[in-house]
Short mmCIF file of C-alpha atoms in Angstrom, two decimals:
data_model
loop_
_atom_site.label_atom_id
_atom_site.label_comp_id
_atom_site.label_asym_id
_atom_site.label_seq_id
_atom_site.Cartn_x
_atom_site.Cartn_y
_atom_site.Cartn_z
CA UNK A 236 7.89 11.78 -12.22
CA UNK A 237 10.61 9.22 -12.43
CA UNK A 238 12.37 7.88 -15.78
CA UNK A 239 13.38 4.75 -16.36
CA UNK A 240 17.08 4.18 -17.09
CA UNK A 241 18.86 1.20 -19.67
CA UNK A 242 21.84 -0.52 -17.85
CA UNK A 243 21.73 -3.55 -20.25
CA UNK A 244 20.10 -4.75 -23.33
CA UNK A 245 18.86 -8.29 -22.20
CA UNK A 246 15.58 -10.25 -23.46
CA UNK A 247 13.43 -12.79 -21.19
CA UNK A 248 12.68 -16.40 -22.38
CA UNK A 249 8.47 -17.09 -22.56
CA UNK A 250 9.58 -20.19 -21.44
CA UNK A 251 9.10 -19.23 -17.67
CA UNK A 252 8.03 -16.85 -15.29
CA UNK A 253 4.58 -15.63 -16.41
CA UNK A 254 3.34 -11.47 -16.90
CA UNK A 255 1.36 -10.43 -13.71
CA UNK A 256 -1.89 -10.21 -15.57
CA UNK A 257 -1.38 -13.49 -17.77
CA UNK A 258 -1.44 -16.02 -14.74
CA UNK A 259 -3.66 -18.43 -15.21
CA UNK A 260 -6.64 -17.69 -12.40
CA UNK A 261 -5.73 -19.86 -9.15
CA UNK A 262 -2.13 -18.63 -9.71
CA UNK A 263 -3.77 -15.21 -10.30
CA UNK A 264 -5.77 -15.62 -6.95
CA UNK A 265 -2.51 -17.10 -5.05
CA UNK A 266 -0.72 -14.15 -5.81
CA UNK A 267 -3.39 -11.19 -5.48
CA UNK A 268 -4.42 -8.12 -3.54
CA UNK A 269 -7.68 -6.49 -3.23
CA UNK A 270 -8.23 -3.09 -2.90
CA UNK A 271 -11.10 -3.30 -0.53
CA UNK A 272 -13.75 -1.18 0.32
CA UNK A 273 -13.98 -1.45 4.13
CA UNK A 274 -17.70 -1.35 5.50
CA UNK A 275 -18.34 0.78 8.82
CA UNK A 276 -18.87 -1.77 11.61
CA UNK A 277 -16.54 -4.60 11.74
CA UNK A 278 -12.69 -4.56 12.70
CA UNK A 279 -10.69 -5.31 10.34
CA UNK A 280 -9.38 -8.63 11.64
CA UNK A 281 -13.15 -9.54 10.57
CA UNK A 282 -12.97 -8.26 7.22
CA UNK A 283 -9.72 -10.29 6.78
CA UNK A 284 -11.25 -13.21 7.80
CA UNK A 285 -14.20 -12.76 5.02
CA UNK A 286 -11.90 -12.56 2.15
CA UNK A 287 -10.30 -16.04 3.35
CA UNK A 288 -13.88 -17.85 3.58
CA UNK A 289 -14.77 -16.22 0.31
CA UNK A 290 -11.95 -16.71 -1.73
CA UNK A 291 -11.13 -20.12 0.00
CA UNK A 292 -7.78 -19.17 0.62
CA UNK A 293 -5.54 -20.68 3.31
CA UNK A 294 -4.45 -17.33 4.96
CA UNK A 295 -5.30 -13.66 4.25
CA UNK A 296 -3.07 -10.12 5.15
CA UNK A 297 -4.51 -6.68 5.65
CA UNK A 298 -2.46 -3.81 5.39
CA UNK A 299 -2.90 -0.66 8.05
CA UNK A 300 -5.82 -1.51 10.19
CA UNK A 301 -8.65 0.60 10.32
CA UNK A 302 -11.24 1.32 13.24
CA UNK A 303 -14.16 -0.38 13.37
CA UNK A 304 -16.52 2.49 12.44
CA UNK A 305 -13.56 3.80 9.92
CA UNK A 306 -14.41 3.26 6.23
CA UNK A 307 -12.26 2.97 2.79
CA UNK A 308 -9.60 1.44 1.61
CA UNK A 309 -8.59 -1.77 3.00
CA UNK A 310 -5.33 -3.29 1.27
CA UNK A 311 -5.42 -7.18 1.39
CA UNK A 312 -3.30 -9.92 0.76
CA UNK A 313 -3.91 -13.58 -0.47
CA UNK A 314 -1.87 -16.52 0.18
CA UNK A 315 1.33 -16.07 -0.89
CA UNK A 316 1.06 -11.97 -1.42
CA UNK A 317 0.12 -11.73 2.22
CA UNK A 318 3.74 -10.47 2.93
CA UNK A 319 3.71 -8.10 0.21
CA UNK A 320 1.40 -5.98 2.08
CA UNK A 321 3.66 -5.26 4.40
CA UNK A 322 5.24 -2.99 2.34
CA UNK A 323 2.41 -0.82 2.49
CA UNK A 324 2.63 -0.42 5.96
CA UNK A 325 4.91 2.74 5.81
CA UNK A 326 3.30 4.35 2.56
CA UNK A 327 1.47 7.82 3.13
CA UNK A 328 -1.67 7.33 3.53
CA UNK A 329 -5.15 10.07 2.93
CA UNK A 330 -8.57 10.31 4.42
CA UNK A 331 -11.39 12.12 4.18
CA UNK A 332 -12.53 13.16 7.44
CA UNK A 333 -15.57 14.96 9.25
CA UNK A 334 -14.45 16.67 12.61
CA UNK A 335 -16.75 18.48 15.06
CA UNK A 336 -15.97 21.34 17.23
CA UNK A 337 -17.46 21.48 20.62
CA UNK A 338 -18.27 25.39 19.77
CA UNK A 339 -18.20 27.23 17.18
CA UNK A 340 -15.79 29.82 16.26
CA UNK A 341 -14.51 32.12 13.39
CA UNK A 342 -13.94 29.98 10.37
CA UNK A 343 -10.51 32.10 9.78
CA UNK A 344 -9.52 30.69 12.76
CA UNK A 345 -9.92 27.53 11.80
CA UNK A 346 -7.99 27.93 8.97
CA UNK A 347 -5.66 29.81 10.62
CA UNK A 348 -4.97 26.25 12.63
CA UNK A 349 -5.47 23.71 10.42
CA UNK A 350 -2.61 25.63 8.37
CA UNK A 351 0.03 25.33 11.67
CA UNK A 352 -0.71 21.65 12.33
CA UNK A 353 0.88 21.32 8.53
CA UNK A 354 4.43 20.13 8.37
CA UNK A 355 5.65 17.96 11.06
CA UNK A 356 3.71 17.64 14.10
CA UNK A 357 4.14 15.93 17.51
CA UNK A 358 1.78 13.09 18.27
CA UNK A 359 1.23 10.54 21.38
CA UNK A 360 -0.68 7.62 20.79
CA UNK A 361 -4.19 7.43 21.89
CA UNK A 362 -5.00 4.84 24.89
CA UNK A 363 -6.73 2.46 22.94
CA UNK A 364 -3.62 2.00 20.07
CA UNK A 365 -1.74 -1.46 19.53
CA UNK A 366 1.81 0.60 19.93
CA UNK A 367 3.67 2.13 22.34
CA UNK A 368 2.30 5.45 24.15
CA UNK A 369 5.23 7.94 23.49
CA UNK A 370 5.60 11.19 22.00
CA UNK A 371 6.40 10.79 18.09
CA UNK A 372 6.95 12.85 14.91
CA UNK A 373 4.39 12.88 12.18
CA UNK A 374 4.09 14.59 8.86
CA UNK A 375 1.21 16.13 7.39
CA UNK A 376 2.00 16.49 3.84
CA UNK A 377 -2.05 18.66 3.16
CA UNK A 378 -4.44 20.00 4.26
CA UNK A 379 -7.40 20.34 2.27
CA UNK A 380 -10.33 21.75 3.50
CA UNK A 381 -13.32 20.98 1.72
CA UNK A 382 -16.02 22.53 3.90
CA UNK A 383 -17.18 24.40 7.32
CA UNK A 384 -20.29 24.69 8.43
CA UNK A 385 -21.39 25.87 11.79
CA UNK A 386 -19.56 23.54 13.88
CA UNK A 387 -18.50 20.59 11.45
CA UNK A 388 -15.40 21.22 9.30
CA UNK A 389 -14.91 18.34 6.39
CA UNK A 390 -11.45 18.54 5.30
CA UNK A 391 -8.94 16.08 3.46
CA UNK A 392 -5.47 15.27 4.69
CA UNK A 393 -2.53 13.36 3.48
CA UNK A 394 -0.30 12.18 5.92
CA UNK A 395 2.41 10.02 7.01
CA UNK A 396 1.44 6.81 8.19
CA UNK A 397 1.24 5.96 11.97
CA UNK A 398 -0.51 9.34 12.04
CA UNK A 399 -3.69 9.08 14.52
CA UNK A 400 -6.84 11.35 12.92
CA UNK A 401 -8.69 11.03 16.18
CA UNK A 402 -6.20 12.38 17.89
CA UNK A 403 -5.05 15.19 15.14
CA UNK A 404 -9.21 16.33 15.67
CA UNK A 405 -8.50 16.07 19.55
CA UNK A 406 -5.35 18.14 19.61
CA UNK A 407 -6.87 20.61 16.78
CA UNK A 408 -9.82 21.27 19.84
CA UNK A 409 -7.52 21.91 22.37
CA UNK A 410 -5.33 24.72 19.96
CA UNK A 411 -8.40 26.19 19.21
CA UNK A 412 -9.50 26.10 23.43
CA UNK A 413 -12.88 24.69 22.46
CA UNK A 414 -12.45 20.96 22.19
CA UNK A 415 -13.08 18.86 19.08
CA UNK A 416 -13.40 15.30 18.29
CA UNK A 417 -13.49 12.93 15.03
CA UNK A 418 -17.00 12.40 13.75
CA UNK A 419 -16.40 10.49 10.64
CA UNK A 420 -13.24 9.18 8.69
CA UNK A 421 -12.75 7.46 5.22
CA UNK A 422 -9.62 6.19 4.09
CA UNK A 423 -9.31 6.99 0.10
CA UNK A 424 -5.27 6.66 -0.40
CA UNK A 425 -2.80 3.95 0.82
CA UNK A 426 0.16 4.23 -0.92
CA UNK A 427 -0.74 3.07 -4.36
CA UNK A 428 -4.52 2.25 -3.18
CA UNK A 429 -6.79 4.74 -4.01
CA UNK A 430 -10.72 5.30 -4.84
CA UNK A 431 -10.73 4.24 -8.58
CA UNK A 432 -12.06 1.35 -10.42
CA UNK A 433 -10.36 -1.51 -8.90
CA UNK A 434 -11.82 -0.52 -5.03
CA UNK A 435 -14.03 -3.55 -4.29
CA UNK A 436 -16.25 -4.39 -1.96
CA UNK A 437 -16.97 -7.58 -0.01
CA UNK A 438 -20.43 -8.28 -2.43
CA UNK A 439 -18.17 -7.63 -5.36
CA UNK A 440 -16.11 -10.16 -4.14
CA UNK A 441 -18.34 -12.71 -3.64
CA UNK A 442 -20.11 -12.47 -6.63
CA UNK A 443 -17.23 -12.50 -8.61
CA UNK A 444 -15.87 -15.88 -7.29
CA UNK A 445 -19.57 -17.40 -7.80
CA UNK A 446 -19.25 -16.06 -11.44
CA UNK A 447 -16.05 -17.70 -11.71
CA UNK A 448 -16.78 -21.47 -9.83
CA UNK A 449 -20.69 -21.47 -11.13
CA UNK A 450 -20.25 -19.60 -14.64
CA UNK A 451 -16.77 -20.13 -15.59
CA UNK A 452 -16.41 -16.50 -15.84
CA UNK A 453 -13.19 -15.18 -14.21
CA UNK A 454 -13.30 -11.76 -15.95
CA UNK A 455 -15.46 -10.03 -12.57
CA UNK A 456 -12.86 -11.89 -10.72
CA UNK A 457 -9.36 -10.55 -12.52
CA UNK A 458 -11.22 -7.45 -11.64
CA UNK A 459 -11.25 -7.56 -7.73
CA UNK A 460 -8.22 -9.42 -6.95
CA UNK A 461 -5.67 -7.44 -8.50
CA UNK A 462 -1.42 -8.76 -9.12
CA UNK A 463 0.15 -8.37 -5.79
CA UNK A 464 2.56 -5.94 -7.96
CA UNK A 465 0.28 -3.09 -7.91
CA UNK A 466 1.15 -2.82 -4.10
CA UNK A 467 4.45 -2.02 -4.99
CA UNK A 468 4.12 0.26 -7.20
CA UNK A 469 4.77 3.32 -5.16
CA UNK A 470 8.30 1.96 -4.47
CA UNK A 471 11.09 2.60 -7.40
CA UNK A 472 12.05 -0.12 -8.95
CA UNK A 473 15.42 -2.14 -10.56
CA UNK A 474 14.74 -4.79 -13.06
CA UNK A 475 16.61 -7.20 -13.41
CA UNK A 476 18.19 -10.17 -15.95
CA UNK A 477 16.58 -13.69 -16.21
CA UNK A 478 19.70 -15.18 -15.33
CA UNK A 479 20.14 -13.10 -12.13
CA UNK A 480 15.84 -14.12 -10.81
CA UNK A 481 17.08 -17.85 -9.27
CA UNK A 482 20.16 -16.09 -7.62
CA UNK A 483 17.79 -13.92 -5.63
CA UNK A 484 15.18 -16.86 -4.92
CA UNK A 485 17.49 -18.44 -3.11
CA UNK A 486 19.05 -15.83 -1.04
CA UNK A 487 21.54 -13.64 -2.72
CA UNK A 488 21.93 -10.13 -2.79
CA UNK A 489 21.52 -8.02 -5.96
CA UNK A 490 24.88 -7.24 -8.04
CA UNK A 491 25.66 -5.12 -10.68
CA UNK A 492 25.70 -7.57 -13.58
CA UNK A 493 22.11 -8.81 -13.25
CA UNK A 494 20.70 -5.53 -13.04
CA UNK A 495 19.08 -4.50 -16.71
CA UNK A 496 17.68 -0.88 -16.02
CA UNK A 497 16.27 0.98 -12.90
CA UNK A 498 13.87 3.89 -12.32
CA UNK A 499 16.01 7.59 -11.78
CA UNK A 500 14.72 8.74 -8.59
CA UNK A 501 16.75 5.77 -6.02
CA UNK A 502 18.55 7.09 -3.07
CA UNK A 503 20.88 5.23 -1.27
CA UNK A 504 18.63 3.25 1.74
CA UNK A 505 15.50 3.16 -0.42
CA UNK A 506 13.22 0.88 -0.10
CA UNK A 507 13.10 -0.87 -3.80
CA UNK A 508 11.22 -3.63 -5.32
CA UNK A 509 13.28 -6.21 -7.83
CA UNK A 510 11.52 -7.25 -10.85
CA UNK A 511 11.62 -10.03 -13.99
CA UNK A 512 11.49 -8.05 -17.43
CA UNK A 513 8.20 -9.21 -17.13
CA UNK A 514 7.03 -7.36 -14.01
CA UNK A 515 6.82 -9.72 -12.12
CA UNK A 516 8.02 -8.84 -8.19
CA UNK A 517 10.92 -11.06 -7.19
CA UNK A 518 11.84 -9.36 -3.66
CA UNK A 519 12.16 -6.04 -1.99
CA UNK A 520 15.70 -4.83 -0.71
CA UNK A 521 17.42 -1.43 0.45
CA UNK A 522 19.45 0.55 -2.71
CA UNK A 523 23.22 0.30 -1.62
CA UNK A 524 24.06 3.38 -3.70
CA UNK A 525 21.52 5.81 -5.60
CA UNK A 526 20.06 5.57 -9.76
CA UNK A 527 23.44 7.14 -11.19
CA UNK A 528 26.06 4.96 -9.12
CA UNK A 529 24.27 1.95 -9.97
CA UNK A 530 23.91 2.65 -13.38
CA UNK A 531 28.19 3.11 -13.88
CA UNK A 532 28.52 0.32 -11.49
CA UNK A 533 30.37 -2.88 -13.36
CA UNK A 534 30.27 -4.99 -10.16
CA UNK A 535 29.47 -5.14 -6.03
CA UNK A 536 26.08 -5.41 -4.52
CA UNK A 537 23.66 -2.95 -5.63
CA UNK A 538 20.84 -4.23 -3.58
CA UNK A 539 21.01 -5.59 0.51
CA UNK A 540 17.60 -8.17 -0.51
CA UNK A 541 15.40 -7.66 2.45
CA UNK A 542 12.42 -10.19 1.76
CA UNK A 543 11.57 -12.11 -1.35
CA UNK A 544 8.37 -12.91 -2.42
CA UNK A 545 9.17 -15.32 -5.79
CA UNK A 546 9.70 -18.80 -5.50
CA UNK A 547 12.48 -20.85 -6.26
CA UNK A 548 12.68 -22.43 -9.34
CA UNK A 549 10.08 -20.25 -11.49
CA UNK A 550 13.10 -19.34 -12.99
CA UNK A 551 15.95 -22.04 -14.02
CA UNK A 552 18.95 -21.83 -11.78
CA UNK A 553 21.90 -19.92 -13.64
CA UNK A 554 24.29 -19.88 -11.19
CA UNK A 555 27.24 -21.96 -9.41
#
């Protein structure tokens, strides 16, 4: 569990920028992610394209694309947090899944098995995959099997993402010399995405923004679409000065002197997110140095800004 470390006393003005869940509602929607429930049946594309026409928006973003048939959690963007999503797309992911052996055989063995293909593993690509067919390393983080009976064995895994389940069940068949293939799969983690309150699905949705244009009730709405910061929030973090937000909005790297405090557990070539005092996400960047260097560093570029997500002028410029 990571602490949070003081660089800097420094205070932020209420006179701009705005806390995540205080946006006023179109802002709220502009800048929002939905941890979706996907249904079995349509691709994902599809369910994209639903939560534009629902919510009206101009463009939509989904974040590691499921199989048609595949259920669970469905990260997606809205308008201007559609890019934010990407930073999902290399966050461990878990699933739930049902595979079925094409005979059965002791359930020690299975276990036996199931306990090798733990670790890393090597993995090609099934035919039908949008990327390249070549032999790649994977890691299973767990194994969790939940039960076996006859020749169906229901078992959670956690793994890293770009890992293929169909063909983890496929290869699992051939180590055991019977065969085996993926019968069912549900998604329940995605980096910070998981099965808890805020999972919605697409008749949530829709009621919700009928509740909001034909009541005047936004509360189901805050609900659904949730501040595009959650989908950072299995990233560490540096926050940093009002002063320094502008800088950053238009293109500068993150120094020293605009950084205010920073979570303990950076590594130099981390993947961080930079954020106002008030939480709000400014950009995402690679750590130059790791949580102690920056915190006794008086000057140079702490952060190599990768992508930024706030817009110019939400904070006043404070810099030649």
């Amino acid at each position: 569990m990571e602490n949070f470390l003081i660089k800097a006393e420094s205070e932020t003005s209420s006179l701009y920028g705005c806390w995540p869940d205080k946006r006023p509602i179109e802002e709220h929607l502009r800048l929002g992610v939905i941890n979706l429930d996907k249904p079995s049946g349509p691709t994902s594309h599809e369910v994209d394209s639903w939560v534009r026409r629902i919510l009206h928006a101009d463009k939509t973003g989904h974040g590691g694309t499921l199989d048609p048939r595949v259920t669970g959690i469905l990260p997606v963007g809205v308008d201007n947090a559609t890019r934010v999503i990407q930073l999902l797309l290399g966050a461990p992911k878990e699933y739930v899944c049902l595979m079925r052996l094409h005979h059965e055989v002791d359930e020690e063995d299975i276990r036996n098995i199931l306990a090798e293909f733990q670790g890393k593993i090597y993995q090609t690509p099934p035919l039908k995959s949008a990327v390249k067919r070549e032999l790649r390393v994977r890691n299973i983080y767990y194994i969790n099997i939940l039960e076996i009976q006859d020749k169906d064995v229901l078992f959670i895994i956690g793994c890293e993402a770009g890992t293929y389940i169909r063909k983890y069940c496929h290869d699992i068949g051939e180590a055991l010399g019977i065969g085996a293939h993926m019968a069912e799969l549900r998604r329940t983690k995605a980096g910070p995405f998981v099965e808890d309150e805020t999972l919605t699905t697409l008749h949530d949705l829709n009621d919700a923004y009928h509740y909001w244009k034909e009541d005047n009730d936004e509360s189901f709405l805050r609900k659904c679409v949730l501040p595009m910061e959650v989908a950072v929030t299995h990233l560490p973090k540096i926050v940093i000065r009002d002063s320094a937000v502008d800088a950053i909005c238009h293109g500068a790297d993150l120094a020293a002197g605009g950084i205010v405090g920073l979570d303990d557990n950076i590594k130099k070539g981390d993947l961080i997110s930079v954020q106002t005092l008030k939480g709000e996400l400014v950009a995402s960047g690679e750590s130059m140095d790791n949580s102690l260097e920056i915190l006794q560093s008086e000057k140079g570029i702490m952060v190599d800004i990768k992508k930024v997500f706030m817009e110019p002028g939400t904070y006043p410029r404070m810099w030649k």
